PDB file of C-alpha atoms and ligand atoms in Angstrom:
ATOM      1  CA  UNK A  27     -21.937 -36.711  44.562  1.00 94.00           C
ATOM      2  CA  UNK A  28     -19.251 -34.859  43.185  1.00 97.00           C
ATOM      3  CA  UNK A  29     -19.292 -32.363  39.992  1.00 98.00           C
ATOM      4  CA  UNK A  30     -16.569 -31.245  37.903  1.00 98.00           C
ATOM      5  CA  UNK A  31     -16.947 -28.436  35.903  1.00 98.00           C
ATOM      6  CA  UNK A  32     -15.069 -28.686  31.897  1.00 97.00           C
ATOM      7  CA  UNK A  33     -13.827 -25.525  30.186  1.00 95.00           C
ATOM      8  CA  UNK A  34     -16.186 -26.038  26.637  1.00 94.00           C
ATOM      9  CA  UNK A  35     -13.299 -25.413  23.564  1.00 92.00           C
ATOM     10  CA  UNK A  36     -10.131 -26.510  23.362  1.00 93.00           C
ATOM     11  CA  UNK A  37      -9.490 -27.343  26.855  1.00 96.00           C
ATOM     12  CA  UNK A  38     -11.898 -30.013  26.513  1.00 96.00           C
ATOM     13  CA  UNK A  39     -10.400 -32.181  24.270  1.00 94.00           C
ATOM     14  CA  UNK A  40      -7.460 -31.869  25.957  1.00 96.00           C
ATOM     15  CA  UNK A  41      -9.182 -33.124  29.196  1.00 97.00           C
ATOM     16  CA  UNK A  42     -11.269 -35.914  28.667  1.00 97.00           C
ATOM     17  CA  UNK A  43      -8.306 -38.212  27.687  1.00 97.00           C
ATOM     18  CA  UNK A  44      -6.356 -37.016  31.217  1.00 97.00           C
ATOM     19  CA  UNK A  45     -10.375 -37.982  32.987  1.00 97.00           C
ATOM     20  CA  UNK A  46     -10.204 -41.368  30.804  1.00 97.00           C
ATOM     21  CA  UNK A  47      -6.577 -42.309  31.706  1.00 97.00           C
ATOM     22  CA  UNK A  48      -7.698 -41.509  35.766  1.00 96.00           C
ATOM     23  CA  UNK A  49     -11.313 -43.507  35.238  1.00 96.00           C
ATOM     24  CA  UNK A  50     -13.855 -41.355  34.271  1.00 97.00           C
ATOM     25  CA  UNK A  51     -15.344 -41.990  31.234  1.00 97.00           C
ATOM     26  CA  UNK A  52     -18.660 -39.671  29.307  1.00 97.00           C
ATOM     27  CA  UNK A  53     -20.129 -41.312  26.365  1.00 96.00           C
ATOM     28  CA  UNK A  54     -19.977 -39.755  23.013  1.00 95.00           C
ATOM     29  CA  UNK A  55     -23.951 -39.591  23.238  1.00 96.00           C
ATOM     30  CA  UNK A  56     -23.708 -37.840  26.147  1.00 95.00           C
ATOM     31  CA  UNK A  57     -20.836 -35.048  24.992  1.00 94.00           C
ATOM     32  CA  UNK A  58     -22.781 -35.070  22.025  1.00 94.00           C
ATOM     33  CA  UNK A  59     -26.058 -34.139  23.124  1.00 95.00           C
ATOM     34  CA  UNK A  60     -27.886 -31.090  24.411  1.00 94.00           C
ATOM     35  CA  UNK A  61     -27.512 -31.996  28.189  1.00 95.00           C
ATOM     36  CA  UNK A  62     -26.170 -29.382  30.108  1.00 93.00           C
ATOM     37  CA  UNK A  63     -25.287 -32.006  33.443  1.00 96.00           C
ATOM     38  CA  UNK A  64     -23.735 -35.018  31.357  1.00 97.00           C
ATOM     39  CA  UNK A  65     -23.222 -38.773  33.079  1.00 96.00           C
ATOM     40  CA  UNK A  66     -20.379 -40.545  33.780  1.00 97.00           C
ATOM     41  CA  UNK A  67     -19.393 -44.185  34.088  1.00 97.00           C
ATOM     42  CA  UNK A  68     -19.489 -43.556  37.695  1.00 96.00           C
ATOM     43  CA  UNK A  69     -23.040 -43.160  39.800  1.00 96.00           C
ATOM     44  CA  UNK A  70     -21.254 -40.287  41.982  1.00 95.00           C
ATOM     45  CA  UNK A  71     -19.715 -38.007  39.356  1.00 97.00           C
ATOM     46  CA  UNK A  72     -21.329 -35.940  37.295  1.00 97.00           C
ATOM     47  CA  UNK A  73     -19.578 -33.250  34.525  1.00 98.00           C
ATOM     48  CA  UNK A  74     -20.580 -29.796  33.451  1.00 98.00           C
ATOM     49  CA  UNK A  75     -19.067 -28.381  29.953  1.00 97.00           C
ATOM     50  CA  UNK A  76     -19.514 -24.870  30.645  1.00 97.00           C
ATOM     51  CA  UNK A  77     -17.550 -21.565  28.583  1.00 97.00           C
ATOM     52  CA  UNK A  78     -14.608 -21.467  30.259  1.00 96.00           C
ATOM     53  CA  UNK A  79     -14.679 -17.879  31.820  1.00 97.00           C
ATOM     54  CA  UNK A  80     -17.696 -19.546  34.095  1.00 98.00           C
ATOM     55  CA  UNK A  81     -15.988 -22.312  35.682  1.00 98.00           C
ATOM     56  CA  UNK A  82     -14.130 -20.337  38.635  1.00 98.00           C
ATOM     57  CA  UNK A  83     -17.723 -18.724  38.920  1.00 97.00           C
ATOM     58  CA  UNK A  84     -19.598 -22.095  39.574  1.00 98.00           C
ATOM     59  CA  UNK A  85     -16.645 -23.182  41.669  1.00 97.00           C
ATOM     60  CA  UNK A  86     -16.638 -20.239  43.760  1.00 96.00           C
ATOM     61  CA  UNK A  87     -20.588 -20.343  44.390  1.00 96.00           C
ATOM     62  CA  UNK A  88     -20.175 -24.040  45.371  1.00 96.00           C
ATOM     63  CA  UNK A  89     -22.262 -24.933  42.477  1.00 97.00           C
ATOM     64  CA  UNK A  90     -19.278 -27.155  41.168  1.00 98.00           C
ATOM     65  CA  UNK A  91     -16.220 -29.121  43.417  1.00 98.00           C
ATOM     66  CA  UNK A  92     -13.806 -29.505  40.814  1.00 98.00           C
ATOM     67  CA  UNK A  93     -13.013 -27.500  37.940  1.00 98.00           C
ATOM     68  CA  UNK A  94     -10.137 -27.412  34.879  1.00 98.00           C
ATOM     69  CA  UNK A  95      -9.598 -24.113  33.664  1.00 98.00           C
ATOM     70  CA  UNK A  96      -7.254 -21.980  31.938  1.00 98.00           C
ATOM     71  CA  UNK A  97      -4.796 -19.849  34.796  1.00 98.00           C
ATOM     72  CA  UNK A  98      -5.620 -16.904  32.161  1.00 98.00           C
ATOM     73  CA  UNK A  99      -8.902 -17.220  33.120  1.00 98.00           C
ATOM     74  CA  UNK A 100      -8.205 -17.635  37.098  1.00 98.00           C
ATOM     75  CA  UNK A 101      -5.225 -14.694  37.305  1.00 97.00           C
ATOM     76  CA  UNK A 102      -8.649 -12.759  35.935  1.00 97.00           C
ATOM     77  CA  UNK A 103     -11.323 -14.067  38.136  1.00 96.00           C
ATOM     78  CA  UNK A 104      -9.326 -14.260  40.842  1.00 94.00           C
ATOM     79  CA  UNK A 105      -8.624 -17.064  43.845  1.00 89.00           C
ATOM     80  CA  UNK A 106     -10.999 -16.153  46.345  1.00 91.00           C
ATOM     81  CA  UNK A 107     -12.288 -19.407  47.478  1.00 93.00           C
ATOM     82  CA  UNK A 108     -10.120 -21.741  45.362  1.00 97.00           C
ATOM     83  CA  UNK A 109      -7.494 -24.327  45.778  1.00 97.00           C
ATOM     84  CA  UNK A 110      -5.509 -24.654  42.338  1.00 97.00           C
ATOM     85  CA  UNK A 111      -4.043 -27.975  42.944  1.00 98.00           C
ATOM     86  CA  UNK A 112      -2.363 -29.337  39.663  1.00 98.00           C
ATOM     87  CA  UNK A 113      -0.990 -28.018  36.480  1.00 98.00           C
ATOM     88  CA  UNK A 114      -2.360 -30.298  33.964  1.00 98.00           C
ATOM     89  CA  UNK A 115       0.656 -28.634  31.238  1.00 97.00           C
ATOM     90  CA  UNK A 116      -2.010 -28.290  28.542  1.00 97.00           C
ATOM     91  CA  UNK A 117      -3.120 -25.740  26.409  1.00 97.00           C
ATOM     92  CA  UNK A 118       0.386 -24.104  26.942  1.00 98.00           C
ATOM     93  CA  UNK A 119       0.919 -20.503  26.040  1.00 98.00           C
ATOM     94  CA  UNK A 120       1.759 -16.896  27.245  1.00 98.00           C
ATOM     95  CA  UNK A 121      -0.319 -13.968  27.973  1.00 98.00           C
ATOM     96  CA  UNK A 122       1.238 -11.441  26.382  1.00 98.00           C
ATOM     97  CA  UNK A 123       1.257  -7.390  25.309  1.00 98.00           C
ATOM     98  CA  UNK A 124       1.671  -6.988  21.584  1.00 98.00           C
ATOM     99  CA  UNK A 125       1.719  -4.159  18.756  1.00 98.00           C
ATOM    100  CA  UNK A 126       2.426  -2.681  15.415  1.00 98.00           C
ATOM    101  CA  UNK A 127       6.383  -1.924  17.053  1.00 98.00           C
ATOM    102  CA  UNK A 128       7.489  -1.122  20.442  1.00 98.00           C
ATOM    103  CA  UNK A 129       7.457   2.769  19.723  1.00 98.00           C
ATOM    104  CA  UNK A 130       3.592   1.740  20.325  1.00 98.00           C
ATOM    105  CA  UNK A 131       3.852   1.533  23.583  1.00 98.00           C
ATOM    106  CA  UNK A 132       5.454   4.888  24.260  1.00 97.00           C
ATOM    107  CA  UNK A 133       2.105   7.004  24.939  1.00 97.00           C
ATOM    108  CA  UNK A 134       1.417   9.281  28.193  1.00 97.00           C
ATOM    109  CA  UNK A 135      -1.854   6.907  28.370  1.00 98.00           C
ATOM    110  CA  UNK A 136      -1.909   3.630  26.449  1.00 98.00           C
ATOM    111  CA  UNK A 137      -4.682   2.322  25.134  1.00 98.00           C
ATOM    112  CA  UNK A 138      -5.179  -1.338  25.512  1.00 98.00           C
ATOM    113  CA  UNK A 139      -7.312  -3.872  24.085  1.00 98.00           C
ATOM    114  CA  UNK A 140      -8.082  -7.007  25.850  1.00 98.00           C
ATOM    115  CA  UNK A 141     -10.434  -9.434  27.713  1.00 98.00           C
ATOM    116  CA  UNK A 142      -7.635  -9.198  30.570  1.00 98.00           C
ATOM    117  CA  UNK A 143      -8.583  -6.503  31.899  1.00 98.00           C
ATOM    118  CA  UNK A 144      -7.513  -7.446  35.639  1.00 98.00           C
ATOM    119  CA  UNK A 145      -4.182  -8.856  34.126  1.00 98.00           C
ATOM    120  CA  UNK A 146      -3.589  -5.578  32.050  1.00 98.00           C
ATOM    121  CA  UNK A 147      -4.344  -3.444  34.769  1.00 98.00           C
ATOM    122  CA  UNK A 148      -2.086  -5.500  37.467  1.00 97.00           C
ATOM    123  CA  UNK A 149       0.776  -5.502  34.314  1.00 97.00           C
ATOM    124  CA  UNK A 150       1.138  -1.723  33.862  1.00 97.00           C
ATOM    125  CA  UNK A 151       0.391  -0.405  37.267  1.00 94.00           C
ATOM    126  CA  UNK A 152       3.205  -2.461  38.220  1.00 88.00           C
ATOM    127  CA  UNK A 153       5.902  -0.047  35.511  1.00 92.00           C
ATOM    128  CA  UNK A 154       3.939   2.696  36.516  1.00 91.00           C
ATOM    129  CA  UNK A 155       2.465   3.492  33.102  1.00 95.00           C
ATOM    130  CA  UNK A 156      -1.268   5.553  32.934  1.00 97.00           C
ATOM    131  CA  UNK A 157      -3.109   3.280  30.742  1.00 98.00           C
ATOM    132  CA  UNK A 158      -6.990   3.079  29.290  1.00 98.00           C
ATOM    133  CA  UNK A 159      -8.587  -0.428  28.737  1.00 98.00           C
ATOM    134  CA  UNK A 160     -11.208  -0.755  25.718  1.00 98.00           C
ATOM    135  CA  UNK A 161     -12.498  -4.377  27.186  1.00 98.00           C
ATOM    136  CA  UNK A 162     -12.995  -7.354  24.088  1.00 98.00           C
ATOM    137  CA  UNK A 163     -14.793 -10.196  23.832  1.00 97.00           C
ATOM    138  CA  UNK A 164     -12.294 -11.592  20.609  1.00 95.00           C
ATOM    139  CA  UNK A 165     -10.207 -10.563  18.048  1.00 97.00           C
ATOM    140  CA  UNK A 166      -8.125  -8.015  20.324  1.00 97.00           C
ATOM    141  CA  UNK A 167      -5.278  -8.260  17.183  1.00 97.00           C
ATOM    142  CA  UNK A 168      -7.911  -6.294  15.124  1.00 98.00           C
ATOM    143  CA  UNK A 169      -7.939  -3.332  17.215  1.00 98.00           C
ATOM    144  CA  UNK A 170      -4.170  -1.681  17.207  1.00 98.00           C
ATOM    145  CA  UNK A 171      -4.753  -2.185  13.239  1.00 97.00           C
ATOM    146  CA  UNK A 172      -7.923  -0.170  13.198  1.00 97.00           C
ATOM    147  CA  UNK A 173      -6.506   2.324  15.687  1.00 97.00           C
ATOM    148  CA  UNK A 174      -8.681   1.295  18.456  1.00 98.00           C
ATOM    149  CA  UNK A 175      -6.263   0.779  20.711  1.00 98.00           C
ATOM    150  CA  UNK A 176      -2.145   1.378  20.805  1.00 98.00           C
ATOM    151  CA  UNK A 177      -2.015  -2.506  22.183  1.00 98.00           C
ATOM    152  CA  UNK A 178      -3.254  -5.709  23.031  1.00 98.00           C
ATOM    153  CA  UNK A 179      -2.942  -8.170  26.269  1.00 98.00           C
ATOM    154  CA  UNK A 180      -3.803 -11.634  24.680  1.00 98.00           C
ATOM    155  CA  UNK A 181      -2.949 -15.192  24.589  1.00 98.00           C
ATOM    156  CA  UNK A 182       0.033 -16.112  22.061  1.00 98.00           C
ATOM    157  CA  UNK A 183       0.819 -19.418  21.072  1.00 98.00           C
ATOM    158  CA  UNK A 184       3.104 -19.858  17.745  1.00 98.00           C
ATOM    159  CA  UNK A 185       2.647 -15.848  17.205  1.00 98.00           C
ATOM    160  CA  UNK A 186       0.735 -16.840  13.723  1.00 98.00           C
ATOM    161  CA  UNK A 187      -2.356 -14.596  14.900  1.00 98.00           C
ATOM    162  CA  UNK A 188      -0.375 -11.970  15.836  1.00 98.00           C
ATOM    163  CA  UNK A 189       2.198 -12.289  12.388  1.00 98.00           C
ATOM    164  CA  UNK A 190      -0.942 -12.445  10.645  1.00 98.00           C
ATOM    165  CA  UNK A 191      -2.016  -9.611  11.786  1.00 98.00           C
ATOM    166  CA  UNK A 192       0.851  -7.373  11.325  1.00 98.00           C
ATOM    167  CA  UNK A 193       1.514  -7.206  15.195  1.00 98.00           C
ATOM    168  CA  UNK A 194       4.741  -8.326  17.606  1.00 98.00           C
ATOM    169  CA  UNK A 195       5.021  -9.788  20.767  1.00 98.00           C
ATOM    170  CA  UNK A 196       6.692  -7.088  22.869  1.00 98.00           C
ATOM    171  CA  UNK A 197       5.657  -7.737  26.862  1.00 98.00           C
ATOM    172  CA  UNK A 198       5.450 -11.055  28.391  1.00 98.00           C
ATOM    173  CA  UNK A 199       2.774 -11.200  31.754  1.00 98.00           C
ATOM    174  CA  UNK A 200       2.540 -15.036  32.718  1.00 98.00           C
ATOM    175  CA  UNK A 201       2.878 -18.375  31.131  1.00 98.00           C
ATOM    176  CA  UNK A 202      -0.225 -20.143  30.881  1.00 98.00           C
ATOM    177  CA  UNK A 203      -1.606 -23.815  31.367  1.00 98.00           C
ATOM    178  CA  UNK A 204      -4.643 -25.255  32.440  1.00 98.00           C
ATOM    179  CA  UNK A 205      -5.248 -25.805  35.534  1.00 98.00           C
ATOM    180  CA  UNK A 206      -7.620 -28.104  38.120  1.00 98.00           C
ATOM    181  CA  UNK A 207      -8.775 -26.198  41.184  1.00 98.00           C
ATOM    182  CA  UNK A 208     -11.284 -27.304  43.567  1.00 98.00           C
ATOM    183  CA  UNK A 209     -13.998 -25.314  45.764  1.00 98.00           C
ATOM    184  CA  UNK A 210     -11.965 -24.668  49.253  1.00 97.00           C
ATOM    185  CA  UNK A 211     -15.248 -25.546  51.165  1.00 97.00           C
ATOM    186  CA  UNK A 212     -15.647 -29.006  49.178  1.00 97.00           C
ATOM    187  CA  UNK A 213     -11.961 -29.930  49.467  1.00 97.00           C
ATOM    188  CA  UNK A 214     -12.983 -29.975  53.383  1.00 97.00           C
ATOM    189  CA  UNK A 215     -15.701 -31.938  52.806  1.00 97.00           C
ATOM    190  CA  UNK A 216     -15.197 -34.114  50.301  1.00 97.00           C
ATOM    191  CA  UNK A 217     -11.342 -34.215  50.599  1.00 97.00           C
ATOM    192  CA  UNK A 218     -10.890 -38.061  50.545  1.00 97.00           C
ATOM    193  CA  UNK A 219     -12.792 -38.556  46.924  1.00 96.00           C
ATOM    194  CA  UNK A 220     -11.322 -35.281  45.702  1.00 97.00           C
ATOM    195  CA  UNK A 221      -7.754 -36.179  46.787  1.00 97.00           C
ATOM    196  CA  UNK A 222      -7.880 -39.503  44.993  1.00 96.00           C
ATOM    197  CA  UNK A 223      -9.290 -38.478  42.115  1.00 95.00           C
ATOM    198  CA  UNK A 224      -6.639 -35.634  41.988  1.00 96.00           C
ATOM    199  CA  UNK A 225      -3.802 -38.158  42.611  1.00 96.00           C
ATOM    200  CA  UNK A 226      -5.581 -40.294  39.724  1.00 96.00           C
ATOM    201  CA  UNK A 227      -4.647 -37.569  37.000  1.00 96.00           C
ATOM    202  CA  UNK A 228      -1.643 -36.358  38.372  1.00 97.00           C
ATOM    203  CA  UNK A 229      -0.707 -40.624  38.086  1.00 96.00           C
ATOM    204  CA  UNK A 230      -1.231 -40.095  34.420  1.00 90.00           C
ATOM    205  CA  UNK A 231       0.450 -36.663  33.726  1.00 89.00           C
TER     206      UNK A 231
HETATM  207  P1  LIG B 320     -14.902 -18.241  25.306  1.00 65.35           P
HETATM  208  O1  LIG B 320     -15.400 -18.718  23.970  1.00 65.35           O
HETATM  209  O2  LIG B 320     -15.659 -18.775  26.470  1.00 65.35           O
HETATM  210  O3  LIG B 320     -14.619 -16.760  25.391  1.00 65.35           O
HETATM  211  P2  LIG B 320     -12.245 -18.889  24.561  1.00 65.35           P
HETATM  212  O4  LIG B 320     -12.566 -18.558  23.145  1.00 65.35           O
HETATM  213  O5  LIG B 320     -11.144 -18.098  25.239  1.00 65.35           O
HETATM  214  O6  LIG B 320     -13.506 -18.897  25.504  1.00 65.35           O
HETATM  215  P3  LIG B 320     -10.803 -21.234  23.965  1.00 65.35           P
HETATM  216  O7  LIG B 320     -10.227 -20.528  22.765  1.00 65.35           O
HETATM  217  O8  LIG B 320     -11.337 -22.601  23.829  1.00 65.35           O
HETATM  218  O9  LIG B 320     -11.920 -20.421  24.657  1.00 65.35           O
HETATM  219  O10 LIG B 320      -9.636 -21.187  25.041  1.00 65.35           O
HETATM  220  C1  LIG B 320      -9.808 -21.786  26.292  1.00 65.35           C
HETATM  221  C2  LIG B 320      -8.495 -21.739  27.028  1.00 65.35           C
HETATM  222  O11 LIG B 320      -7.466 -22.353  26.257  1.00 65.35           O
HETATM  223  C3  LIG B 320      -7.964 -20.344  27.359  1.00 65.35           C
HETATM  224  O12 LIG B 320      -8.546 -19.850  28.553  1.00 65.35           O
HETATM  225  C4  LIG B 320      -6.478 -20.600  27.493  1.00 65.35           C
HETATM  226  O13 LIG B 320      -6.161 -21.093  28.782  1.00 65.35           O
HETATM  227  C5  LIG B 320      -6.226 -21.699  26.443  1.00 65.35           C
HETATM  228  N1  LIG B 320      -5.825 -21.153  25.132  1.00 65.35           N
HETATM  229  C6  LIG B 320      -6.450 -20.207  24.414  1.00 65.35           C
HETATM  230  N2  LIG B 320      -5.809 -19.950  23.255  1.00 65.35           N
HETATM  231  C7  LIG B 320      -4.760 -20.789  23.238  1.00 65.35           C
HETATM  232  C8  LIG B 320      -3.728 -21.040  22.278  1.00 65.35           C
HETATM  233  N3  LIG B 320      -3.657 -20.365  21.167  1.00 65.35           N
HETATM  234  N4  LIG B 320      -2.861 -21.996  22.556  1.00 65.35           N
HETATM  235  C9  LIG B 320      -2.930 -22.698  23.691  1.00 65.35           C
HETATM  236  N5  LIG B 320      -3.879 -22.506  24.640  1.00 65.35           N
HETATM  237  C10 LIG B 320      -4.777 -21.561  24.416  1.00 65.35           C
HETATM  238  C1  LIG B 321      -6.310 -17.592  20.862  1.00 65.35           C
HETATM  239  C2  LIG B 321      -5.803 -16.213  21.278  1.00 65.35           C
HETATM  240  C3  LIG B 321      -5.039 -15.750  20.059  1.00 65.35           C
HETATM  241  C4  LIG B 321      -4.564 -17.064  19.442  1.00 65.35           C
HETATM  242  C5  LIG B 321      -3.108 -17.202  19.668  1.00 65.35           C
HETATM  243  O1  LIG B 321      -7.435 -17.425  20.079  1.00 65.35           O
HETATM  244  O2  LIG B 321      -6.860 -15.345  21.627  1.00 65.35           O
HETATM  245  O3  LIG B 321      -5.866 -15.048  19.146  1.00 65.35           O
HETATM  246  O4  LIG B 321      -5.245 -18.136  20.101  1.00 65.35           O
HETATM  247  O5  LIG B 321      -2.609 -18.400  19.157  1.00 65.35           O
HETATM  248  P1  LIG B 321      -1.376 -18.405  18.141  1.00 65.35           P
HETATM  249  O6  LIG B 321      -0.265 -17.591  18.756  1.00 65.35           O
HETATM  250  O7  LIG B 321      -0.999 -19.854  18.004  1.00 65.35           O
HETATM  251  O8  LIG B 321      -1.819 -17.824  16.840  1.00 65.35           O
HETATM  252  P2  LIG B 321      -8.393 -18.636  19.694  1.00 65.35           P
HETATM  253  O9  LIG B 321      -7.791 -19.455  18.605  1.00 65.35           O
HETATM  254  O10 LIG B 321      -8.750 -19.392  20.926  1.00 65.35           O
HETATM  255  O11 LIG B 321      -9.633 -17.861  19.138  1.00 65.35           O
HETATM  256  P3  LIG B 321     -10.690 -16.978  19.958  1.00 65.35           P
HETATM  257  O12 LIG B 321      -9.905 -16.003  20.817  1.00 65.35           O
HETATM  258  O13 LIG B 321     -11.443 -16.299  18.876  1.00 65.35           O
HETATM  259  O14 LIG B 321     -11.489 -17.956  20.786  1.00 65.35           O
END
């Protein structure tokens, strides 16, 4: 049996054409329905939907063997125990540090808003700044424009959020895509149906 953990959201319909196109199919009944473990056309793979901050954490415990996630959310969680083996090139954009202006980002400690914290920290330590991290959950543009925080680390796309919202991209950290990574334990022991299936998607990239 294998199990492949989705990122819920919009990684998800962005995935389950790439899974059609390699052969594995999940009825609209099923997607649609309160399952939690959904069926697939095949007897020996079964899919998770699961928020997509969770799925290195179910791959890492062994509880999944393959998993499609964002990199944001994997430079955060971390590798340990993880093979990222394809870029998938979906859900493209940049984690980046934004605010009001640049003079913003001229403080003795800089206080930053984000659910990066990892990233953040890894960022500024690396240009030596002293820095403070007020950790989100959403809406990190909201909080240099109610003065909680001098900055943001977040996710830009077309910059509308961030236009929106008064704010400028001023920093750029990583580019981001989605990403399928596999449980290093099950790629040794299930590495002849993971392999294919990975060469299945990659086929259809
Ligand atoms: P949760 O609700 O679990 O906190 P989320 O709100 O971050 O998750 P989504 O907005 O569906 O979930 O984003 C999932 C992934 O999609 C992110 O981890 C990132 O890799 C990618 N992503 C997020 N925002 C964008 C965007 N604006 N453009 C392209 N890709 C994005
Ligand atoms: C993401 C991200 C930014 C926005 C950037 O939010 O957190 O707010 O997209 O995209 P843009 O540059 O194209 O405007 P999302 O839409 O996923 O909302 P959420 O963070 O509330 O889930």
């Amino acid at each position: 049996m294998l199990t492949i953990a989705l990122s819920k959201g919009r990684i998800l319909e962005q995935t389950l054409p790439l899974l059609k196109k390699a052969g594995l199919k999940i009825a609209d009944a099923e997607l649609n329905s309160r399952k939690l473990i959904l069926d697939t056309n095949l007897d020996d793979v079964k899919v998770i939907v699961i928020r997509a901050t969770d799925v290195p954490v179910f791959l890492q415990h062994g509880a999944a063997d393959i998993g499609i996630a964002g990199k944001d959310v994997l430079l955060e969680h971390g590798a340990n125990g993880l093979f990222e083996l394809l870029d998938l090139g979906i859900a493209k954009c940049k984690l980046m540090v934004a605010a009001r202006d640049e003079g913003k980002l001229k403080q003795s400690t800089l206080k930053i808003a984000t659910k990066y914290v990892n990233s953040a920290k890894r960022h500024f330590e690396g240009k030596n700044q002293q820095i403070e991290i007020i950790k989100l959950y959403g809406a990190m543009e909201l909080a240099p424009v109610v003065g909680l925080a001098h900055c943001i680390v977040d996710l830009v796309d077309t910059g509308n959020t961030l236009k929106a919202n008064g704010l400028v991209p001023l920093e750029h950290i990583e580019n981001i895509s989605t990403r399928l990574v596999v449980n290093a334990a099950s790629f040794k022991t299930k590495n002849v149906q993971i392999k294919s299936w990975v060469q299945a998607i990659e086929k259809n990239l």
